[in-house]
Tab-separated table of C-alpha atoms and ligand atoms in Angstrom:
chain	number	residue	atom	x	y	z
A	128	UNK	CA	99.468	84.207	70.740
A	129	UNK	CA	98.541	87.785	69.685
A	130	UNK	CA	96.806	87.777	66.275
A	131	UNK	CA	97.646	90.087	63.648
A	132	UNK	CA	94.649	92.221	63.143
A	133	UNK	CA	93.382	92.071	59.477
A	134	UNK	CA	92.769	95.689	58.837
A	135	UNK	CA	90.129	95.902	56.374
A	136	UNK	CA	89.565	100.365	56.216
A	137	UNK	CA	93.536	100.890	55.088
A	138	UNK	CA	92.961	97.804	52.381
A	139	UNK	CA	89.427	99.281	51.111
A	140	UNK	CA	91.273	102.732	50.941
A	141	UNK	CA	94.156	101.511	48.734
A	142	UNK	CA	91.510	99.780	46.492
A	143	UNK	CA	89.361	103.214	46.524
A	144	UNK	CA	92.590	105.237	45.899
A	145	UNK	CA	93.579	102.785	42.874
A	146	UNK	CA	89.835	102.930	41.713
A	147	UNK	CA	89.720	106.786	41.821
A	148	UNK	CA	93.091	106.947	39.111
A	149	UNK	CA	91.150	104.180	36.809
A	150	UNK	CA	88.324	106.130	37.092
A	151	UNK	CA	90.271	109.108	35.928
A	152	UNK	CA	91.931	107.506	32.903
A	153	UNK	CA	88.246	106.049	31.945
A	154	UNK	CA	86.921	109.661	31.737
A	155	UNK	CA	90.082	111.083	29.702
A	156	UNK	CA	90.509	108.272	27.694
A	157	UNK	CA	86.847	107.257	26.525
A	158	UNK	CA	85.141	110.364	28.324
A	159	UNK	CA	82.959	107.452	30.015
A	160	UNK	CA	81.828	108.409	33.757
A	161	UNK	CA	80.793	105.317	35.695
A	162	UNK	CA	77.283	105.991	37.206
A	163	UNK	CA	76.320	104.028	40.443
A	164	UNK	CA	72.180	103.452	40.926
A	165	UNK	CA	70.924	103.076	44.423
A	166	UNK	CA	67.726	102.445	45.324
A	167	UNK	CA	66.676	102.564	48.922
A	168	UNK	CA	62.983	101.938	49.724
A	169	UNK	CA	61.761	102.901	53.265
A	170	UNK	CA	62.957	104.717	56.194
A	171	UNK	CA	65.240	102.238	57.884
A	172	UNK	CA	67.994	104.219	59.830
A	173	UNK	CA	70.867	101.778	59.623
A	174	UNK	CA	69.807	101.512	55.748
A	175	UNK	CA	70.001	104.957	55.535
A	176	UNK	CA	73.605	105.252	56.823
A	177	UNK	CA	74.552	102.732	54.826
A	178	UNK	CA	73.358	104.919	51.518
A	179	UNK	CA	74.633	107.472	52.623
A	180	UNK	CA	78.054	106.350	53.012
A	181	UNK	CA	78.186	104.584	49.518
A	182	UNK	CA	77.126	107.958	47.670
A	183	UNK	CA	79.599	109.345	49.358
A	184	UNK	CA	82.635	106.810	48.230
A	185	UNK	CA	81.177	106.680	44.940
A	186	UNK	CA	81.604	110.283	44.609
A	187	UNK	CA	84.766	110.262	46.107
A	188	UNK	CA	86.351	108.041	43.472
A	189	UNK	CA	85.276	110.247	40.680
A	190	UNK	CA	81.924	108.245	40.170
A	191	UNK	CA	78.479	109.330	39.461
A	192	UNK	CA	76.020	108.458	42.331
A	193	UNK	CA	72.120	108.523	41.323
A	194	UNK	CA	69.946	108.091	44.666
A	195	UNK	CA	66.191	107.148	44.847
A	196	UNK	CA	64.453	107.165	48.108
A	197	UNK	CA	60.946	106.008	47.647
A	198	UNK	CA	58.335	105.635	50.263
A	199	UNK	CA	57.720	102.245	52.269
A	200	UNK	CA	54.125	102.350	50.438
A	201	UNK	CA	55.732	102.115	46.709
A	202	UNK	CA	53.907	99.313	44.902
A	203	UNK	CA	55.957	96.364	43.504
A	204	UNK	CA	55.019	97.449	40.071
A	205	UNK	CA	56.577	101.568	40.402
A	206	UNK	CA	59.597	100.074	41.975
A	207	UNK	CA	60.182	97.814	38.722
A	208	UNK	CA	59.438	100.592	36.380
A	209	UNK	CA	62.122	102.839	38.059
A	210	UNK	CA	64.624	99.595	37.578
A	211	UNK	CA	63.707	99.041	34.343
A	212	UNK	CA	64.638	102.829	33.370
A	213	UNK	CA	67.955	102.518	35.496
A	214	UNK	CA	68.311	99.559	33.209
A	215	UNK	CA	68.206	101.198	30.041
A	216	UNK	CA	69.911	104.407	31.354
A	217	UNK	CA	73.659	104.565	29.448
A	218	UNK	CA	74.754	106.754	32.764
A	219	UNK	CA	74.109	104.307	34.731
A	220	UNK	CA	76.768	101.289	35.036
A	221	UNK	CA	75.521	99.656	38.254
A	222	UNK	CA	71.965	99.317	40.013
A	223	UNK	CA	72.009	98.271	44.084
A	224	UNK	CA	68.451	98.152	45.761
A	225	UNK	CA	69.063	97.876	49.375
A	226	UNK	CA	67.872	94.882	51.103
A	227	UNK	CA	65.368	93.529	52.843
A	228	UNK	CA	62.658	95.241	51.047
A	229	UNK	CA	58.740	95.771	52.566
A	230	UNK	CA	57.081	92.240	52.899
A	231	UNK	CA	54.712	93.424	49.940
A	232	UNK	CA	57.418	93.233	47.552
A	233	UNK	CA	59.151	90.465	46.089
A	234	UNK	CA	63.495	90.390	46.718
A	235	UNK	CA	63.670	87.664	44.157
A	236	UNK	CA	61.253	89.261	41.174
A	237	UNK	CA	63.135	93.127	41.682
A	238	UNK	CA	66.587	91.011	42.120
A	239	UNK	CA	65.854	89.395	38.490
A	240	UNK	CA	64.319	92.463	36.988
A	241	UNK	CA	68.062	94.271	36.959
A	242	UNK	CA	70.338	93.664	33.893
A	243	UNK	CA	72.750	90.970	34.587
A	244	UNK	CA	75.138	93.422	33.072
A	245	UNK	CA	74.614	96.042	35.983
A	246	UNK	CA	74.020	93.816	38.846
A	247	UNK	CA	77.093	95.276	40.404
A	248	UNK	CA	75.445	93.119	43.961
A	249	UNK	CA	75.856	89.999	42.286
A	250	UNK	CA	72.863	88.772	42.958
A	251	UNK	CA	70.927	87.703	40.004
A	252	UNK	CA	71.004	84.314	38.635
A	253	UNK	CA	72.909	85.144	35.499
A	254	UNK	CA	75.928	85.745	38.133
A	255	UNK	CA	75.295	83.559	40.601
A	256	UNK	CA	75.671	80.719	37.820
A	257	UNK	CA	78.441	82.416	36.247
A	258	UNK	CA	80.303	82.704	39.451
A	259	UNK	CA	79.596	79.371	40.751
A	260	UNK	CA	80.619	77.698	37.300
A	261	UNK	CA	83.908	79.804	37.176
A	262	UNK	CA	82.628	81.716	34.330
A	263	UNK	CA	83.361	84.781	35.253
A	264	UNK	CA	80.046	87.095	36.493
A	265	UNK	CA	79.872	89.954	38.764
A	266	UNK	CA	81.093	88.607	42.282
A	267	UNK	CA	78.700	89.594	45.334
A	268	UNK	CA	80.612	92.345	47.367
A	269	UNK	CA	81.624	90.660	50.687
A	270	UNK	CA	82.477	87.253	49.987
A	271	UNK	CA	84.628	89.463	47.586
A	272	UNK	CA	85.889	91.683	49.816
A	273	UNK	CA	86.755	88.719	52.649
A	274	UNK	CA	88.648	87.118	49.853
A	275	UNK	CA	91.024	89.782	49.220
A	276	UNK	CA	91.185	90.270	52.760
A	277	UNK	CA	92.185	86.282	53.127
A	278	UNK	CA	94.826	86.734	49.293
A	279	UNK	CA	96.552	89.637	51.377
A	280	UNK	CA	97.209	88.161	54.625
A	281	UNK	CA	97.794	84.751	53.474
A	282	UNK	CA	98.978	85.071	49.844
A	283	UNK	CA	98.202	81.690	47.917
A	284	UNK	CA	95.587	79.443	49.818
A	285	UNK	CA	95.806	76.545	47.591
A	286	UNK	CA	95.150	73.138	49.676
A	287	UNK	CA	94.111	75.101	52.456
A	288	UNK	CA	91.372	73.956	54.719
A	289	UNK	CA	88.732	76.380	55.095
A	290	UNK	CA	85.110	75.832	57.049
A	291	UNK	CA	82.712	78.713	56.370
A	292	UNK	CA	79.962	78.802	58.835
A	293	UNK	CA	76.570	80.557	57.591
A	294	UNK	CA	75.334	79.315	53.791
A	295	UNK	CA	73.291	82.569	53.017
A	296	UNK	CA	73.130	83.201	48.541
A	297	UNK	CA	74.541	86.698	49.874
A	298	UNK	CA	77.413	85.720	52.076
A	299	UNK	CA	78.144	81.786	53.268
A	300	UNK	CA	77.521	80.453	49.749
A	301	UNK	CA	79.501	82.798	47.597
A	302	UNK	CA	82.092	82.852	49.596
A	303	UNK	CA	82.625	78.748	49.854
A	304	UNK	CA	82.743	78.834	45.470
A	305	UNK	CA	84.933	81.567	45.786
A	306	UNK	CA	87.575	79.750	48.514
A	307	UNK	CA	86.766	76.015	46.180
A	308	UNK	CA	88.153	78.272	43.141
A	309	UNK	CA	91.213	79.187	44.976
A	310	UNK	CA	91.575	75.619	45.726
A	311	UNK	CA	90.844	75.174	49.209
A	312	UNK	CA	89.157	72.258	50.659
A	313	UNK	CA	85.893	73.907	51.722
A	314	UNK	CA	82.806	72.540	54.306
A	315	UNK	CA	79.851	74.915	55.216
A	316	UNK	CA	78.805	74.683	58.121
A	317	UNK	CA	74.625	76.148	59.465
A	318	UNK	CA	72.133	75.617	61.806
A	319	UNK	CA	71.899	72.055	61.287
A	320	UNK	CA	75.793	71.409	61.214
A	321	UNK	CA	76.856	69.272	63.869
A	322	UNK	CA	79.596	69.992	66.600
A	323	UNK	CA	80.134	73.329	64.572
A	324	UNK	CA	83.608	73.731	67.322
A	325	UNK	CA	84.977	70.542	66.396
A	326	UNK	CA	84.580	71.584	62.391
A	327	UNK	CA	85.567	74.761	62.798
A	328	UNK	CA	88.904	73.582	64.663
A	329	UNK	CA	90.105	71.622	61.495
A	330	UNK	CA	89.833	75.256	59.561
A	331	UNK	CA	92.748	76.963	58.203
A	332	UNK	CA	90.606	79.525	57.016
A	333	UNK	CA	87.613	80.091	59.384
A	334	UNK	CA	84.905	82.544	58.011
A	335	UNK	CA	82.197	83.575	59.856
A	336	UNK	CA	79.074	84.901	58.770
A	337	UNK	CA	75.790	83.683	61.214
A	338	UNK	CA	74.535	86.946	62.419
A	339	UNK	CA	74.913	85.599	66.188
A	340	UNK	CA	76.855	87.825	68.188
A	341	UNK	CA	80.561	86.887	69.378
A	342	UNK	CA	79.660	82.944	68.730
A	343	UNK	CA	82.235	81.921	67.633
A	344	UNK	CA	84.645	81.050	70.835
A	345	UNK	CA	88.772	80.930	71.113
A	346	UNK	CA	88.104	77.181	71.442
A	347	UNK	CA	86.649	76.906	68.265
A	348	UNK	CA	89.868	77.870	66.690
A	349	UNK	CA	92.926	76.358	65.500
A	350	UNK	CA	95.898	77.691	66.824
A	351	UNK	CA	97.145	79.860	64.333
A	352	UNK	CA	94.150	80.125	61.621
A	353	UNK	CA	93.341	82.854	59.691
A	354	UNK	CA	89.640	84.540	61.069
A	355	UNK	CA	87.331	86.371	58.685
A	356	UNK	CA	84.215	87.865	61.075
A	357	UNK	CA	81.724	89.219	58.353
A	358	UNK	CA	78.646	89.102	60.768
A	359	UNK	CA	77.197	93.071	62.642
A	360	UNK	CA	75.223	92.719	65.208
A	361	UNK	CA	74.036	95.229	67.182
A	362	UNK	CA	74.012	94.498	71.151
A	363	UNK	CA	73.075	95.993	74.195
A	364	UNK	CA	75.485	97.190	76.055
A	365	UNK	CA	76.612	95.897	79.374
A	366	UNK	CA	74.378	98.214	82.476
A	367	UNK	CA	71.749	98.689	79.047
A	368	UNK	CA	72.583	102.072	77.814
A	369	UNK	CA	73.385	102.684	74.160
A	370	UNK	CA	74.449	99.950	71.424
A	371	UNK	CA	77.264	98.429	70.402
A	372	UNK	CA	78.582	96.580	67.306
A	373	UNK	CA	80.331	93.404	67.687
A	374	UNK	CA	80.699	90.377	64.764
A	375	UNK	CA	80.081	86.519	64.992
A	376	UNK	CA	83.479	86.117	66.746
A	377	UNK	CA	84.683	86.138	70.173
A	378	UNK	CA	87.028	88.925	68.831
A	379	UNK	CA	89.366	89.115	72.583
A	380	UNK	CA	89.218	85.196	72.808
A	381	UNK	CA	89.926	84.475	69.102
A	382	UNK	CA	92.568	86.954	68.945
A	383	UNK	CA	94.674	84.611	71.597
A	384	UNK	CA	94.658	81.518	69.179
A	385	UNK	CA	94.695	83.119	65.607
A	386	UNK	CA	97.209	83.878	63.724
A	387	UNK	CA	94.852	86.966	62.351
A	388	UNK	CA	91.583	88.039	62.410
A	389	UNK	CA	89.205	90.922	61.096
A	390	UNK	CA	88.109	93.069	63.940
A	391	UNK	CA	84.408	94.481	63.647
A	392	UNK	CA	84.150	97.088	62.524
A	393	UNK	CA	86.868	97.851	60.292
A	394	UNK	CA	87.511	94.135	59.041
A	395	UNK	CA	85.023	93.131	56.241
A	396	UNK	CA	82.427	95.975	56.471
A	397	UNK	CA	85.010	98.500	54.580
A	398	UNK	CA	85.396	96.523	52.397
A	399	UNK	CA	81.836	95.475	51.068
A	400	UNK	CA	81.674	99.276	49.906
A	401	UNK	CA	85.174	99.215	47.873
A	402	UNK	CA	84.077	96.037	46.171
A	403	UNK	CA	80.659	97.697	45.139
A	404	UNK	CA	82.622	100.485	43.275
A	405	UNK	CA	85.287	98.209	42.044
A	406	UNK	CA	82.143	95.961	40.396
A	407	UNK	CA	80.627	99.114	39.036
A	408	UNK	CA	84.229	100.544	37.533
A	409	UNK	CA	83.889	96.567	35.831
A	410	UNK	CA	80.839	96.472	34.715
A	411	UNK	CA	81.307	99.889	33.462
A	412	UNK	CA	84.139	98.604	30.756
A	413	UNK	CA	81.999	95.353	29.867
A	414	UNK	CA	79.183	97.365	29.069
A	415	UNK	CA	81.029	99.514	27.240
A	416	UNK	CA	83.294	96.663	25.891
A	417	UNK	CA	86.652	98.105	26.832
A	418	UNK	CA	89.588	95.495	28.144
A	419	UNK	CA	91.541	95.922	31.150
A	420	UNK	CA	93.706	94.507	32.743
A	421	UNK	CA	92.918	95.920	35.969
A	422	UNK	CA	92.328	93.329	39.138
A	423	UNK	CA	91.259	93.907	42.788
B	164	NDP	P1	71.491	85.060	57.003
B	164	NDP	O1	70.612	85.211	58.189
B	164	NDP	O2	70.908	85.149	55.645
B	164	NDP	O3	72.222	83.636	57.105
B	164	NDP	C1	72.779	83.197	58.302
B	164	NDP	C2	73.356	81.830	58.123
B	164	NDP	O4	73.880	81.416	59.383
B	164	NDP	C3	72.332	80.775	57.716
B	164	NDP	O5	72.896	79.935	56.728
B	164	NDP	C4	72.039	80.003	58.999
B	164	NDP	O6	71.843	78.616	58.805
B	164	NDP	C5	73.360	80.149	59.733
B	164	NDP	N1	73.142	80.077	61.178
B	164	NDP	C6	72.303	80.809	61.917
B	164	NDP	N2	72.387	80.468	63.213
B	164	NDP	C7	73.316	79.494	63.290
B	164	NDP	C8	73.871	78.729	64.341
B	164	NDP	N3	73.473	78.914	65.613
B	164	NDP	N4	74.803	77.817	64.041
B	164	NDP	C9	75.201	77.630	62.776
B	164	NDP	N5	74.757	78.339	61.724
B	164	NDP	C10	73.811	79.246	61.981
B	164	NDP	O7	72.666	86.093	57.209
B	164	NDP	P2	73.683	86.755	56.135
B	164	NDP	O8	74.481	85.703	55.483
B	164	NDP	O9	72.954	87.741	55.318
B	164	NDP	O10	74.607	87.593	57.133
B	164	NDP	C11	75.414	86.967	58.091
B	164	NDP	C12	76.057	88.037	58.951
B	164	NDP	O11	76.878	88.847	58.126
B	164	NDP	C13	75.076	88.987	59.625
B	164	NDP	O12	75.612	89.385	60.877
B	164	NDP	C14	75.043	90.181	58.696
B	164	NDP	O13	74.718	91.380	59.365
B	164	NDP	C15	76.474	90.205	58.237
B	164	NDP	N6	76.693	90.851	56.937
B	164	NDP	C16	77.738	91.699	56.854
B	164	NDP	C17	78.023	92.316	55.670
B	164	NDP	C18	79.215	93.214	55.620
B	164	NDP	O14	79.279	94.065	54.763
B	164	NDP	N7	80.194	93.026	56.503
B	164	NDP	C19	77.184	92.139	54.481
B	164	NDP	C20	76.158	91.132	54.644
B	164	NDP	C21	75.914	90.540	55.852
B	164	NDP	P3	70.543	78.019	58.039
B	164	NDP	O15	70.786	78.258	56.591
B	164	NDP	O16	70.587	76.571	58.405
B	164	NDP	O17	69.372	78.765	58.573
């Protein structure tokens, strides 16, 4: 078998195209511009990138994209300050501060210091409850994003069996409650699972996210699952020069046995940046309390 590759850049580009005509009507019908906060704090390259590439988008669908860089050194107590004036800022619909942040600053007290309202990461309690009670609350971005990507190659999952291996509050965990709302039967699977292959075999839906490099075999797989690699990793290449990217899947083996599968990159990773800006175009209308029936 041949698996149909899930291709996550021309589904985050449809979703950026349709977000850049709701953006439009926003601004002629209630002259409202979303505004997009990120806050990056360090010099991290691949952070950087990253950033970079979301102003970018967010410009790109007719957003506004505010930027702060602030030095590694920043003290706990300047980084809340700037949050809590993002927080009260009415141009600003949506606040992101890239993670992991310097060991001298807390990811949990800066994660609950940003209104609930504009926590377009999904990360703060207020959502995480929300979401996991099926209460609506802002959805974290990839566990999103892999869920459209599972609704548009499989259509209605109801009754499927799907094991998700990795239970991370950013990733594994999300994305179970959000595969349990769609009414699959759903097991986690982690480091202390055991016979992870023989799990992962009864999976219909098989989602990966570990952060270990191609671990997950073409003997792990049932024939003809569905395969959602969320995991980049950065590896060596083979004779040691330069890097390459590869996910938590086997992607040549797996793509023998499943039916499809996300490659890396261009699976889930497009697709984490779409659902940012589809989040912020959301939490834009809440805040502002306009209805819409737009869905992603
Ligand atoms: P974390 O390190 O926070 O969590 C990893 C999870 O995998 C943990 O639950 C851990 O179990 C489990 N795990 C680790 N090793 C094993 C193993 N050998 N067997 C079984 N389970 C194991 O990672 P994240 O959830 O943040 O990220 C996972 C991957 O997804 C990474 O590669 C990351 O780069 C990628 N990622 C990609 C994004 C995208 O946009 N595509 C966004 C976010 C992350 P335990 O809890 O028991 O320790």
């Amino acid at each position: 078998m041949s698996a149909k590759v899930i291709d996550g850049k021309a589904l985050s580009r449809t979703i950026r195209e349709k977000l850049a005509g709701l953006v439009e009507k926003l601004k002629q019908q209630h002259q409202i511009t979303p505004g997009l906060a990120v806050v990056l704090v360090g010099d991290d390259p691949a952070s950087e990138i990253y950033v970079r590439n979301k102003a970018r988008q967010t410009v790109e669908v007719g957003m506004q994209s505010f930027e702060h860089k602030l030095l590694p050194t920043v003290s706990q107590k300047e980084l809340l300050d700037l949050i809590a004036r993002l927080n009260a800022d009415p141009a600003v619909h949506g606040i992101l501060v890239q993670l992991p942040l310097p060991g001298h600053i807390s990811d949990k007290q800066v994660i609950e210091s940003i209104a609930p309202a504009k926590d377009v990461d999904g990360f703060h309690p207020e959502n995480v409850g929300r979401v996991a009670s099926g209460e609506g609350g802002i959805v974290p971005c990839t566990p999103m994003g892999s869920m459209m990507l599972i609704r548009d190659a499989l259509g209605d999952i109801a009754g499927m069996n799907a094991v998700v291996v990795g239970r991370s509050n950013i990733v594994g965990k999300p994305m179970a409650q959000l595969l349990l709302a769609q009414n699959c039967t759903v097991t986690v699977a982690h480091s202390r699972t055991r016979d992870i292959p023989a799990l992962a075999r009864t999976a219909d839906i098989l989602v990966a996210a570990v952060g270990r490099p191609e671990m997950i075999k073409g003997d792990w797989v049932k024939p003809g699952a569905c395969v959602i690699d969320v995991g980049i990793n950065r590896v060596l290449n083979v004779g040691g020069e330069g890097y390459r990217v590869v996910g938590d899947v086997d992607y040549r083996e797996v793509a023998e046995v499943a039916a499809c599968v996300t490659p890396v990159p261009g699976g889930v990773g497009p697709m984490t940046i779409a659902c940012l800006l589809a989040n912020t175009y959301l939490a834009t209308l809440a805040i502002h309390g306009i209805s819409s029936d737009a869905t992603f």
